[in-house]
Every structure is written in structure tokens, then in C-alpha cells.
Tab-separated table of C-alpha atoms (C1' of nucleotides) in Angstrom:
chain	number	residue	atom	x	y	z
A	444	UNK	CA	0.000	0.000	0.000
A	445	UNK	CA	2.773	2.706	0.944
A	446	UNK	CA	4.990	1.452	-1.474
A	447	UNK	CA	4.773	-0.281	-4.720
A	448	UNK	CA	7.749	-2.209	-5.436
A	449	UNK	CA	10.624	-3.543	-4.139
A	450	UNK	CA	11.844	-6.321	-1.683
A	451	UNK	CA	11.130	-4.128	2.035
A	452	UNK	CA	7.746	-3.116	0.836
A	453	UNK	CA	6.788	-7.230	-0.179
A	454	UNK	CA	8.516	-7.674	3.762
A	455	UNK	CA	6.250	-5.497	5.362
A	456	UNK	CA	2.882	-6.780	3.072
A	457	UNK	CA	4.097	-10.393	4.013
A	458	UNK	CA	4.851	-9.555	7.682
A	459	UNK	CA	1.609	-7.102	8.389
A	460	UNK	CA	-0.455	-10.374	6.988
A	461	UNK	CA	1.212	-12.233	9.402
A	462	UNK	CA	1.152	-10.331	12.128
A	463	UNK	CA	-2.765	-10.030	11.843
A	464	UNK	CA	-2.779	-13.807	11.683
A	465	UNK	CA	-0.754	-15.014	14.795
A	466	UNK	CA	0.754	-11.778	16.238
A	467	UNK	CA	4.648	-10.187	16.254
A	468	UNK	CA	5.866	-12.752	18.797
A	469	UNK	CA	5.067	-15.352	16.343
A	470	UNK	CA	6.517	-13.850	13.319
A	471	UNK	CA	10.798	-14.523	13.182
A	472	UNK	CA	13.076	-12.747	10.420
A	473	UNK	CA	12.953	-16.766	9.344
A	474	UNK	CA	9.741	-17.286	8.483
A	475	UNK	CA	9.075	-13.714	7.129
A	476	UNK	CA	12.537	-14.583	5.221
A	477	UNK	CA	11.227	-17.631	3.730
A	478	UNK	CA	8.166	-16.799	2.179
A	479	UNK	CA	9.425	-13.852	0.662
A	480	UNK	CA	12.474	-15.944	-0.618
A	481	UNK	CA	15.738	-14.404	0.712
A	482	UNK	CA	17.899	-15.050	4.028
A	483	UNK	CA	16.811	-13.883	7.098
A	484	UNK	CA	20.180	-11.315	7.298
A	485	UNK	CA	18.182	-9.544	4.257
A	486	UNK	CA	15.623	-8.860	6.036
A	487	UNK	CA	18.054	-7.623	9.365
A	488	UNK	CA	19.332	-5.327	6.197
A	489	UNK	CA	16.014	-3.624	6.368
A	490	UNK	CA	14.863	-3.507	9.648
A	491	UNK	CA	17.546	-4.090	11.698
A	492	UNK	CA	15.947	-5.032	14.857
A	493	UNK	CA	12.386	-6.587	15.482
A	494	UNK	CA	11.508	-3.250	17.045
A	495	UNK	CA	12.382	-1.240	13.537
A	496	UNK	CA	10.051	-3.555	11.718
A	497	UNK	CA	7.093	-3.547	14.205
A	498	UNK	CA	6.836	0.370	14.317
A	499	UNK	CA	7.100	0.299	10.497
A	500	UNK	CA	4.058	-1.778	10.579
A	501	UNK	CA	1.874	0.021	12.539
A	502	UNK	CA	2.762	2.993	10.799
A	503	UNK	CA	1.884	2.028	7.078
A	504	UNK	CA	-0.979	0.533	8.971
A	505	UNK	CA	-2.032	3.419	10.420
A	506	UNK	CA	-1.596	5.684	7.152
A	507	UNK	CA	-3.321	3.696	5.060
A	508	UNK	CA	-6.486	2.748	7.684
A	509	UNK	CA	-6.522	6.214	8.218
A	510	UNK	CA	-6.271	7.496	4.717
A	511	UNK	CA	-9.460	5.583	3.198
A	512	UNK	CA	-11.177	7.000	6.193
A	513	UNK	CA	-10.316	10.441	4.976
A	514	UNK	CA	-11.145	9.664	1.635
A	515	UNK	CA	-15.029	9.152	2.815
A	516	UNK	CA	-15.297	11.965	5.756
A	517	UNK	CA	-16.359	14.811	3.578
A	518	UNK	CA	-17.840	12.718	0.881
A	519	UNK	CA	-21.910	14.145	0.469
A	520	UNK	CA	-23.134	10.658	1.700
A	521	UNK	CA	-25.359	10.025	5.354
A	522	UNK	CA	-23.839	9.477	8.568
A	523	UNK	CA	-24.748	5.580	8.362
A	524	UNK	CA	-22.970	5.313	4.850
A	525	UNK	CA	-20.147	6.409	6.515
A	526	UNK	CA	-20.137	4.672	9.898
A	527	UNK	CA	-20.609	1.395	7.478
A	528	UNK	CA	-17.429	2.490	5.541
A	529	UNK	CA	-15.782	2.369	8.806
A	530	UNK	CA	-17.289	-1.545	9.637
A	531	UNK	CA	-15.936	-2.466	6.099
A	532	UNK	CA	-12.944	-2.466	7.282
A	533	UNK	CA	-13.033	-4.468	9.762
A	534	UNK	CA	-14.825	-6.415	7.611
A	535	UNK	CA	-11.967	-6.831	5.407
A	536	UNK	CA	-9.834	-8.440	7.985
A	537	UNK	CA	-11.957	-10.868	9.229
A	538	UNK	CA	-12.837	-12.129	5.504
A	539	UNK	CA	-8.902	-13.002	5.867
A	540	UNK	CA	-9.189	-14.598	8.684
A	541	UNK	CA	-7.319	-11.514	10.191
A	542	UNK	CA	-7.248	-9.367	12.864
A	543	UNK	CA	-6.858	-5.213	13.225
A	544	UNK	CA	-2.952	-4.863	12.818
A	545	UNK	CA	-3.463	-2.373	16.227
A	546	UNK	CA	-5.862	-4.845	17.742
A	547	UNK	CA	-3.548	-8.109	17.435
A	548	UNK	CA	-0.550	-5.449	19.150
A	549	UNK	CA	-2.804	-4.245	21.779
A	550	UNK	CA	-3.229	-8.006	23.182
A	551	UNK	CA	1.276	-7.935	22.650
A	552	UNK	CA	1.417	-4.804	24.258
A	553	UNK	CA	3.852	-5.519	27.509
A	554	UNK	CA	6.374	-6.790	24.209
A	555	UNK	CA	6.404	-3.685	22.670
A	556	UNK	CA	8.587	-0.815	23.241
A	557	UNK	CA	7.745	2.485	23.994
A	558	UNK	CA	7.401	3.996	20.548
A	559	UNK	CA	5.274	1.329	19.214
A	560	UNK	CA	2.950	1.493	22.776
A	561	UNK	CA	2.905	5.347	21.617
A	562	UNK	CA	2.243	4.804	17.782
A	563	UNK	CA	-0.714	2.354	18.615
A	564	UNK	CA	-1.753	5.084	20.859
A	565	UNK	CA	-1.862	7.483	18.382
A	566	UNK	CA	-3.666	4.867	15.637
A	567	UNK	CA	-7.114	4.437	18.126
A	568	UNK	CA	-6.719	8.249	19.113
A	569	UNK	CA	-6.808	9.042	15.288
A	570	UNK	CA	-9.691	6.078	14.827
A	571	UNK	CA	-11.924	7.550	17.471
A	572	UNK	CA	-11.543	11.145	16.396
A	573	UNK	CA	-12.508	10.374	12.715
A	574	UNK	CA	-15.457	8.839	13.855
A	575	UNK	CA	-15.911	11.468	16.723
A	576	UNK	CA	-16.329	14.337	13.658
A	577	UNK	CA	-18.181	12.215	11.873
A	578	UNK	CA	-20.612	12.057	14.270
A	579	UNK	CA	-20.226	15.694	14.961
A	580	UNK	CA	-20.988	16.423	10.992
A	581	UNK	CA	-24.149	14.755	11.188
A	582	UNK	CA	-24.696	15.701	14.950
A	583	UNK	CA	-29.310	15.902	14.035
A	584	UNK	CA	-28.896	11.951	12.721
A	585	UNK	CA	-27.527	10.470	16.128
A	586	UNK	CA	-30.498	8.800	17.949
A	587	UNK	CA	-28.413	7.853	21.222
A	588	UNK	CA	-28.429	9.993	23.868
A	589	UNK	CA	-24.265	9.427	24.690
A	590	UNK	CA	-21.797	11.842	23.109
A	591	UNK	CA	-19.672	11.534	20.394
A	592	UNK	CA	-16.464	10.661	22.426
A	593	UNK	CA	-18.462	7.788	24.397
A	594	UNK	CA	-20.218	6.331	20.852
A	595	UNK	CA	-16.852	6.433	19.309
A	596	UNK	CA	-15.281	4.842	21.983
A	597	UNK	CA	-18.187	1.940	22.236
A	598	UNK	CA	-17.796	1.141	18.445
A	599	UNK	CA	-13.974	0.970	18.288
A	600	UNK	CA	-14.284	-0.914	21.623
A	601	UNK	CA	-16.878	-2.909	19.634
A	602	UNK	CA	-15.567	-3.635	16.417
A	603	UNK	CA	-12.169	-4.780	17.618
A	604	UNK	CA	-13.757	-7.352	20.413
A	605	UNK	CA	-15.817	-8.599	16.987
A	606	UNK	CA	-12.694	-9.348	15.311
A	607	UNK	CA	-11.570	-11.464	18.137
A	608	UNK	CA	-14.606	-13.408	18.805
A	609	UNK	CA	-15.615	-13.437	15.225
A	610	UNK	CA	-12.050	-15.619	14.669
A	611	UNK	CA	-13.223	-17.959	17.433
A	612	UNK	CA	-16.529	-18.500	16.799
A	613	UNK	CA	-16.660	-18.214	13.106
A	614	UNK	CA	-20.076	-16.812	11.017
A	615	UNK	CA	-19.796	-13.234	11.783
A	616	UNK	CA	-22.157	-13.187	14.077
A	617	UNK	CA	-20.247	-10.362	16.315
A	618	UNK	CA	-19.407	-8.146	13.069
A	619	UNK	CA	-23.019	-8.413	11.785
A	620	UNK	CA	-24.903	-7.402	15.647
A	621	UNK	CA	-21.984	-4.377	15.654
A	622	UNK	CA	-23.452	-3.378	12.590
A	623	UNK	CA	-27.389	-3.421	13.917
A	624	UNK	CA	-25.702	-1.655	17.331
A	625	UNK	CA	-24.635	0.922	14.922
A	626	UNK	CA	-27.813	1.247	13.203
A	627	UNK	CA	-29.748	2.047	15.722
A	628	UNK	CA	-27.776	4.254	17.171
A	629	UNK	CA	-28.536	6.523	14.267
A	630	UNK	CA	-31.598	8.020	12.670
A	631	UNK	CA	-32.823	5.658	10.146
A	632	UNK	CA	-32.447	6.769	6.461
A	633	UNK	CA	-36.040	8.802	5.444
A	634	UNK	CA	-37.725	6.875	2.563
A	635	UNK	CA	-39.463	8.043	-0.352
B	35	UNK	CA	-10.197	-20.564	42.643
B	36	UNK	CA	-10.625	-24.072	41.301
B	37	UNK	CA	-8.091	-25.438	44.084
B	38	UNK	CA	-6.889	-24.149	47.236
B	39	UNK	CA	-3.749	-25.236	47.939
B	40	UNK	CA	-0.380	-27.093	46.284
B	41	UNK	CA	2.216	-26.423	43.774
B	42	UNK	CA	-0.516	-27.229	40.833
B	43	UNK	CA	-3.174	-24.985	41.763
B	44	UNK	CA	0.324	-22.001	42.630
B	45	UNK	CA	1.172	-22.857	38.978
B	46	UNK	CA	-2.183	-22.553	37.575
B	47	UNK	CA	-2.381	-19.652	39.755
B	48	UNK	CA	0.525	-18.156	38.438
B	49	UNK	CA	0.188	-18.871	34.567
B	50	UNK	CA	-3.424	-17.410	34.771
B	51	UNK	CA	-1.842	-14.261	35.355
B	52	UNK	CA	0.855	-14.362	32.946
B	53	UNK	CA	-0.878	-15.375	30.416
B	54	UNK	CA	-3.727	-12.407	30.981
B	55	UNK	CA	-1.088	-9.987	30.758
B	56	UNK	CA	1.048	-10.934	28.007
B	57	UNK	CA	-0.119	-14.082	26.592
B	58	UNK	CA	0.351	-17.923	26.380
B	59	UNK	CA	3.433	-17.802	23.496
B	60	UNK	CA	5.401	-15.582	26.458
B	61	UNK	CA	4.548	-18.132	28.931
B	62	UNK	CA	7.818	-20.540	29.159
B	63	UNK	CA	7.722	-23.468	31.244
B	64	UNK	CA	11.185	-21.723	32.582
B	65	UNK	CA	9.550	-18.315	33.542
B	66	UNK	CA	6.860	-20.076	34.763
B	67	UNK	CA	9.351	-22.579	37.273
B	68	UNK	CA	10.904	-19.873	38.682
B	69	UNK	CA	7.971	-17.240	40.241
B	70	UNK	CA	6.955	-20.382	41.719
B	71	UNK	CA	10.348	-21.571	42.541
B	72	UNK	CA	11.202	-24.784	41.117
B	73	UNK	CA	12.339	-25.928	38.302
B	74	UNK	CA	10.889	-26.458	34.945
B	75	UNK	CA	10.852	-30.517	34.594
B	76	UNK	CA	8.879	-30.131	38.086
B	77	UNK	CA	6.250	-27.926	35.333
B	78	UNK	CA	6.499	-30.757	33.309
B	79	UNK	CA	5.115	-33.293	35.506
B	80	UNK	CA	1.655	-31.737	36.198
B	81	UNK	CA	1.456	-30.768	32.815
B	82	UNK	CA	3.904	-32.933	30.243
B	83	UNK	CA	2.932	-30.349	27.163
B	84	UNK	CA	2.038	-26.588	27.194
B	85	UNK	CA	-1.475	-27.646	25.457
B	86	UNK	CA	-2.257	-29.324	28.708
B	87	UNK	CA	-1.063	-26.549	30.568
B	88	UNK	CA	-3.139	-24.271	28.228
B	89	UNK	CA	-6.403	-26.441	28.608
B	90	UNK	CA	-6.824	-26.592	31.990
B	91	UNK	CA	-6.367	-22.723	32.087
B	92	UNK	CA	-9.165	-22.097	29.769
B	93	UNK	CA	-11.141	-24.841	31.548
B	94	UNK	CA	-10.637	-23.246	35.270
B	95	UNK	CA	-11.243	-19.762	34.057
B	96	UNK	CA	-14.054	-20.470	32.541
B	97	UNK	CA	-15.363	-22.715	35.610
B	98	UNK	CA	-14.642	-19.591	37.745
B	99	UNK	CA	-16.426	-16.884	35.321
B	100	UNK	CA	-19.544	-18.494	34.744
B	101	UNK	CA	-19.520	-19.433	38.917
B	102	UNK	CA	-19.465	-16.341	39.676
B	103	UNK	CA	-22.627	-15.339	37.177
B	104	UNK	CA	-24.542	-18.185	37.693
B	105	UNK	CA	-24.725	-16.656	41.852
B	106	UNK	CA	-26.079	-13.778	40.632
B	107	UNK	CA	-28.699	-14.423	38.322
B	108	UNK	CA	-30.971	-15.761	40.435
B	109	UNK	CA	-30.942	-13.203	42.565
B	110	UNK	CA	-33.455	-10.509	42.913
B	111	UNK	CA	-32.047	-7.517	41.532
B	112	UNK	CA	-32.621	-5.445	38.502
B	113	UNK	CA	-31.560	-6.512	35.200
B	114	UNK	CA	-28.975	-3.337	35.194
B	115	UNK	CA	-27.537	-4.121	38.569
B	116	UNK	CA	-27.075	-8.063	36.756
B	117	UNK	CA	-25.269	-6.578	33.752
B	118	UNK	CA	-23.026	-4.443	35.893
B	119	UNK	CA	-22.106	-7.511	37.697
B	120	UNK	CA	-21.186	-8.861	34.081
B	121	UNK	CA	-19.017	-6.077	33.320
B	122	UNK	CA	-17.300	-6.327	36.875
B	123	UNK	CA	-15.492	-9.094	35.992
B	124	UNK	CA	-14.035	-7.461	33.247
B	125	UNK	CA	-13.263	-4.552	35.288
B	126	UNK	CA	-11.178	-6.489	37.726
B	127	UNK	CA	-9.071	-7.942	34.649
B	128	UNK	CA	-8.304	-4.162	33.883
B	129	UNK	CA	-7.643	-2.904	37.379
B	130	UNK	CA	-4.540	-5.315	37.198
B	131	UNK	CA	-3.478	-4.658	33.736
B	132	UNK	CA	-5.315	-8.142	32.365
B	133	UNK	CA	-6.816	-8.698	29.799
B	134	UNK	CA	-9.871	-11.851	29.764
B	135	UNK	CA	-7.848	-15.275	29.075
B	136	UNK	CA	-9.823	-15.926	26.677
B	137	UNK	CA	-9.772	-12.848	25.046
B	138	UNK	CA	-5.980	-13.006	24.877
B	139	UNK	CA	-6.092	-16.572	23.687
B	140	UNK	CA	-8.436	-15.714	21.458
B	141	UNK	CA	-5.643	-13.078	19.760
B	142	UNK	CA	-3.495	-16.246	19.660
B	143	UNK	CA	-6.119	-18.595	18.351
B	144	UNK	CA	-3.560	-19.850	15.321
B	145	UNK	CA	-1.235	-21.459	17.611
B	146	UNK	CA	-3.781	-23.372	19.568
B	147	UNK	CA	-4.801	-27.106	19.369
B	148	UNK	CA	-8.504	-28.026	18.596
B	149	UNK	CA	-9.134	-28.994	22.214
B	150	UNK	CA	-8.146	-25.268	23.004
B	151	UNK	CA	-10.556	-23.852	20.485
B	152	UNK	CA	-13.210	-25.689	21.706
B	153	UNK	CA	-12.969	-24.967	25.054
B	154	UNK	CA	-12.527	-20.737	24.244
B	155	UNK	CA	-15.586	-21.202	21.883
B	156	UNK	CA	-17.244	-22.970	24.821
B	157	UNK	CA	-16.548	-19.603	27.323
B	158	UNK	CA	-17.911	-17.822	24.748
B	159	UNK	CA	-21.159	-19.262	23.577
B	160	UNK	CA	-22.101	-19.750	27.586
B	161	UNK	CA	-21.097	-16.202	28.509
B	162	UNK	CA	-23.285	-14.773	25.843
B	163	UNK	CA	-26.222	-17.362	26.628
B	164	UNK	CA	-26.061	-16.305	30.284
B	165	UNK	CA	-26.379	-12.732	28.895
B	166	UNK	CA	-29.083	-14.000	27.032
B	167	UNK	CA	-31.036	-15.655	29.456
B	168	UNK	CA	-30.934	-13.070	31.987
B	169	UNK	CA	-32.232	-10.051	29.152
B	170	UNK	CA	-35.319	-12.601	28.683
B	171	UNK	CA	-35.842	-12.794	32.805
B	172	UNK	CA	-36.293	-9.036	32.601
B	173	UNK	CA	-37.729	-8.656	28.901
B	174	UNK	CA	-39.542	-5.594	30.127
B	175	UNK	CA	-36.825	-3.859	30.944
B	176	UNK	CA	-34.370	-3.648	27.613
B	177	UNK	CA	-34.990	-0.678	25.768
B	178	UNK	CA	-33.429	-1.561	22.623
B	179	UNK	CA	-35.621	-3.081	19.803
B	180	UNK	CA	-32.451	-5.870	18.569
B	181	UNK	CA	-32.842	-9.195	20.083
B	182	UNK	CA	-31.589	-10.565	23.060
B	183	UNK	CA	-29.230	-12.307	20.933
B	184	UNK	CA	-27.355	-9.385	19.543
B	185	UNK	CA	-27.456	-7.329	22.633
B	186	UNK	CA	-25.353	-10.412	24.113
B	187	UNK	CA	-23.051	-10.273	21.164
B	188	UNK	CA	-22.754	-6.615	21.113
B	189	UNK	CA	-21.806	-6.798	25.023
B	190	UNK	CA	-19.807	-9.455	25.067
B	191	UNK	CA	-17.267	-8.095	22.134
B	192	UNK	CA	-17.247	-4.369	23.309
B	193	UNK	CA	-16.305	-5.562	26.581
B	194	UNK	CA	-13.874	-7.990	25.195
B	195	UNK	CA	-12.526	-4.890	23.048
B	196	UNK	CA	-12.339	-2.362	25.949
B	197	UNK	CA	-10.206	-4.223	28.016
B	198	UNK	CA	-7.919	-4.519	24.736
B	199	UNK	CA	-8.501	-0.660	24.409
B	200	UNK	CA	-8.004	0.284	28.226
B	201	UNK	CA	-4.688	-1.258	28.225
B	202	UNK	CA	-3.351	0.888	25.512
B	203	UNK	CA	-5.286	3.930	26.520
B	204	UNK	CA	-5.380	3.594	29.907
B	205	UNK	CA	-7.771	5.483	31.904
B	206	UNK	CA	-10.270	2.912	31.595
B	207	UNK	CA	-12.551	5.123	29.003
B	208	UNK	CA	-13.576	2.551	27.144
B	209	UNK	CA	-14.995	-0.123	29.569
B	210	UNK	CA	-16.686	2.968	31.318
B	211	UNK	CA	-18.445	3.842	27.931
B	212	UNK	CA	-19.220	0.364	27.793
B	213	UNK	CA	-21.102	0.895	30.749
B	214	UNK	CA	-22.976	3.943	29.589
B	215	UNK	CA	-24.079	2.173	26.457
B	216	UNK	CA	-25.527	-0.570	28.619
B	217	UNK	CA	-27.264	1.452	30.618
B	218	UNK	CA	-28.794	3.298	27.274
B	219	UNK	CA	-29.959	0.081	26.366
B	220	UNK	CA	-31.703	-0.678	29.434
B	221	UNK	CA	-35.156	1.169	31.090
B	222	UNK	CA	-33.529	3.537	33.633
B	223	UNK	CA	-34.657	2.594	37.384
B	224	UNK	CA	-37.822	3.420	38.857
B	225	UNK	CA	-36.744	6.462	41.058
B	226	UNK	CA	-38.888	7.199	44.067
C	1492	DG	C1'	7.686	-34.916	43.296
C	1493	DT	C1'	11.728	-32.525	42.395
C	1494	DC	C1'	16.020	-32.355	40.760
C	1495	DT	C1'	20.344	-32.200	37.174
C	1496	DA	C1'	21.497	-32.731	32.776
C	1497	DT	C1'	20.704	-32.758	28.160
C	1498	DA	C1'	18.618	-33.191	23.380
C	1499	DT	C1'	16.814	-30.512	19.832
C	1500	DA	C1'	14.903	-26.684	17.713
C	1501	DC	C1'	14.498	-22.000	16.819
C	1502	DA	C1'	14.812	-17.147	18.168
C	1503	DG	C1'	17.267	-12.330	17.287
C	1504	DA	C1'	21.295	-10.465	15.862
C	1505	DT	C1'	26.014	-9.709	13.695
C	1506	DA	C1'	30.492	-10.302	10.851
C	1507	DG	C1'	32.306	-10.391	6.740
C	1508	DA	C1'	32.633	-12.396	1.786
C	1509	DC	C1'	30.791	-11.368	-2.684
D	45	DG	C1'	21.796	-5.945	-1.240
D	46	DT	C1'	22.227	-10.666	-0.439
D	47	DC	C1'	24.584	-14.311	1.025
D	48	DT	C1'	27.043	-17.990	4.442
D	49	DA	C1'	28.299	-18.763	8.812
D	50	DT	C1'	28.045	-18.192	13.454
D	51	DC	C1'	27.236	-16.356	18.243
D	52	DT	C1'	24.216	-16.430	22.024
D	53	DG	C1'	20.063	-17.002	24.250
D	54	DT	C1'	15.938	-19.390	25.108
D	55	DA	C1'	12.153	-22.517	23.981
D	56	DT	C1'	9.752	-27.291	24.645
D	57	DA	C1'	10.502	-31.620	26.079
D	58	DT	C1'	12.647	-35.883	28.078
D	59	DA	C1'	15.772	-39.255	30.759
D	60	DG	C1'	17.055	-40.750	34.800
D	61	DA	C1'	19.085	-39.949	39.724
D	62	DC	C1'	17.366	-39.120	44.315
DNA sequence: GTCTATATACAGATAGAC
DNA sequence: GTCTATCTGTATATAGAC
């Protein structure tokens, strides 16, 4: 996504797929090594330390989550259009049999050093505050009574827990009653 | 909980906690050994592979989690003051930096036997249908128009994802918007 | 039951040739 | 940039003495 071509941009797609999958602790310069088809001192070339590559993940991660969010925020559509846009990817991961890249590190956190804790703080602080104005923007459709911060919070709260249990459980079922949650929460669409 | 007393139920004991913090791949027999102090064969001998270890985590967790509802919801209290309780035990996890075990394993779901996954999709399934039953004891009082089913879904992953949330965010905003969202979903108290 | 000792595998990381 | 080779640490697991 952040880059095209080239051998460290095919490390990071291979190790952010990964890392959704079975988390960092699980991913070694090895394996990542192997399935992109060099030596595991290539990859050290790159990133030179697990650390390097980890906060390199979360920030492509980060920019690109973040980016198709801005790409929809001023779009002329209705507040439930856009709160769906926001579900779809989530939805996204879980067709993959993934997790959020941020979630997966959340549940690593005590692994991580302080830069990634304070990048992954920054991704759900951005997250939250999209949906926050969002929310703000179409402040006459909200039906709930809680404010912006609070719904934001409950939905990214929400939609990561569905992830989880979605993986464990299988069907969707936790994606799909996020998605009603959501719709209720909000003024229903005015027909004809 | 499940035992009192002895070097099996200090090791369970002990790996609970590790595990809720940081997860059953940085659990080593070895780590493990020494906070109880002994060594790691001794580890070995009440459980001869870390799926055995693993297993009887899930199992006492869960044994201890659904204990502690099933005392309550009998009990003559509103449906509110029954949810709280619900969202108590996911409190205490956070109060001491835990996540739910399950939750966590749950993250790590790739690198678990099929015993394992059963057992986690077991906790699941009867934490929901215990949310379940108890919003059809007090049918009168949900506010929300989705079914019983979905509310328990919705729950279950937000609170799942808060704890996940909290730990990054600290502060605890997200399990306490939990809250408020449960209460918005339930017919305030009778005052007076 | 708990220990010492060890087998085997794999982790992150580095040095230096090409 | 990519490789071979290697260092060092740690993992799971087992054998066998006490």
C-alpha cells in the first residue's frame, strides 16, 4: 500500500499479513525470510531489529487505515454510509481470517517498546476522532443519547472485540450485531 | 479458585496471570518454574505439554467466570444491577493490567490445538447465553428493539474490546463507555 | 515430586565475503 | 543488497538420579 515495489515493501505486506494472523511474537526474520524468498540477514538489512520492523508496521498501517477513512469523511453521503465504511474495514480483515494490525498489538502490548505502545496510541486516538467528527458532521442523525467521544469509543471498543470473537466462533455473528448496534444508534435513512 | 492449595493450583495460579497480561506464546515453562520456585521438569510433571497446561487454564477460568454469574442471576435484583455484575469481571481484569484469558487466547487462536478452540468457543457461547437468558428474565426492561441475541453479542465483544482498548489507553474510558451504552440500552430505574 | 542434565529446535542479531 | 556462517540465548521436552 505505501509502497509499490521492491523487496522491504513485499517484507512489510508479508509480515503485516502475518502479524494479523498469529501476532509479532510469532513472526521470526525466518519465516518472514522464507516466504518472501531471501535469508533472514536480508531482512536484518532492512529492519535491523524486530523493534524497527514492528513500528514500520503500525505505521503504514495506520496511514493507510486512516487514509481511506479520509477519503469518505467529507464525501456528500449520510452518517450511516459512513459509519458502514468504517465496519468495512473491519470487515476486510476478518474475511482473511485476520485481525486489526493495532488490535492483534494491543493483546502484545507488555512486548512492545515504547514507541510502538505510543504509535498504537496514536492509531485508536486518530480512529476515534474520525469517527468522533463524523458524528459531529451529522450531529441531528444520532439517535443515542451518549456523546460523540463515548459512541466512538463503544464502536472501536466494539468492532475490535468482533474481530476477536468473530475468529473464534466463526459466522460473523459479532461483526453483523456491531453493525445493527450501529444502526440504531442513528436516525434511520427517510424513505421516499 | 478451582483449588486451594499445592504447587498445581500455585502454577495454575501463576500462569493465569501471565498469560492475561502478556499471553500464552510468552509463557515458558522456565519463567513459569521460577515465580513459583522450582524448576521447569517439576512444570512438566503436572502438565507434560504446554497444550495441557493451556487447557486446563481455559477450563478453570471459565469454571470460575460463569460461577461467579450463575450466583447472581438468580438473585433478585434489577436486570442493570445483573449486567453491571457482568461487566465487573471485566473490570477487575483491567484494574490489574489483564486482559480476559480468553480474550488473549483468542488473539493467539492460530497457535492453539482443537481442544483449546473448543474450550474458548465454549466460554464464549455460555457467557453470551447467560447474557441472554438473563435479558429474557427481565424482557420488560431492555430498551433496545435488537434481540436478546445481539445485545449479548454486542456486550460481550465491546467488553472484550475495551479491556484490549483500556490497556493501551489507559484510563479505563472505554470499559466505562461500555457501561454507559448498557445502561442506554436498558429502562432507567424506577426512582422514588 | 523434584532435581540435574541434556537433546533438539528456533529465536534475534552480527560479521564479513561477494 | 544478499549471502554464508556463526554467536548467544531461550524454547519445549525428556531421561534418569534421588
Amino acid at each position: 500500500m505505501s509502497e509499490r515495489s521492491g523487496k522491504r515493501s513485499e517484507l512489510e505486506l508479508r509480515a503485516r499479513a502475518k502479524v494479523q494472523r498469529s501476532g509479532l511474537r510469532d513472526l521470526s526474520f525466518r519465516s518472514l525470510a522464507d516466504e518472501v524468498g531471501v535469508k533472514s540477514s536480508s531482512v536484518h538489512y532492512y529492519f535491523p531489529e524486530k523493534r524497527d520492523l514492528a513500528a514500520t508496521l503500525i505505521r503504514n498501517y495506520s496511514n493507510d487505515f486512516l487514509l481511506r477513512l479520509a477519503r469518505v469523511s467529507s464525501d456528500n453521503v449520510s452518517l450511516i454510509s459512513k459509519l458502514m465504511t468504517f465496519v468495512d474495514l473491519f470487515e476486510e480483515a476478518a474475511a482473511d481470517d485476520k485481525l486489526c494490525l493495532c488490535g492483534m498489538l494491543a493483546a502484545e502490548l507488555l512486548a512492545l517498546d515504547k514507541e510502538c505502545r505510543s504509535l498504537l496510541e496514536e492509531f485508536f486516538k486518530a480512529a476515534e476522532s474520525w469517527l468522533v467528527d463524523v458524528l459531529h458532521d451529522h450531529k441531528s442523525d444520532v439517535a443515542s443519547s451518549l456523546p460523540s467521544t463515548k459512541l466512538a469509543a463503544v464502536m472501536m471498543s466494539g468492532l475490535e472485540g468482533a474481530l476477536l470473537l468473530d475468529r473464534v466462533q466463526g459466522a460473523g455473528v459479532h461483526l453483523q450485531a456491531q453493525r445493527q448496534l450501529i444502526s440504531s444508534l442513528v436516525i434511520s435513512e427517510r424513505r421516499l
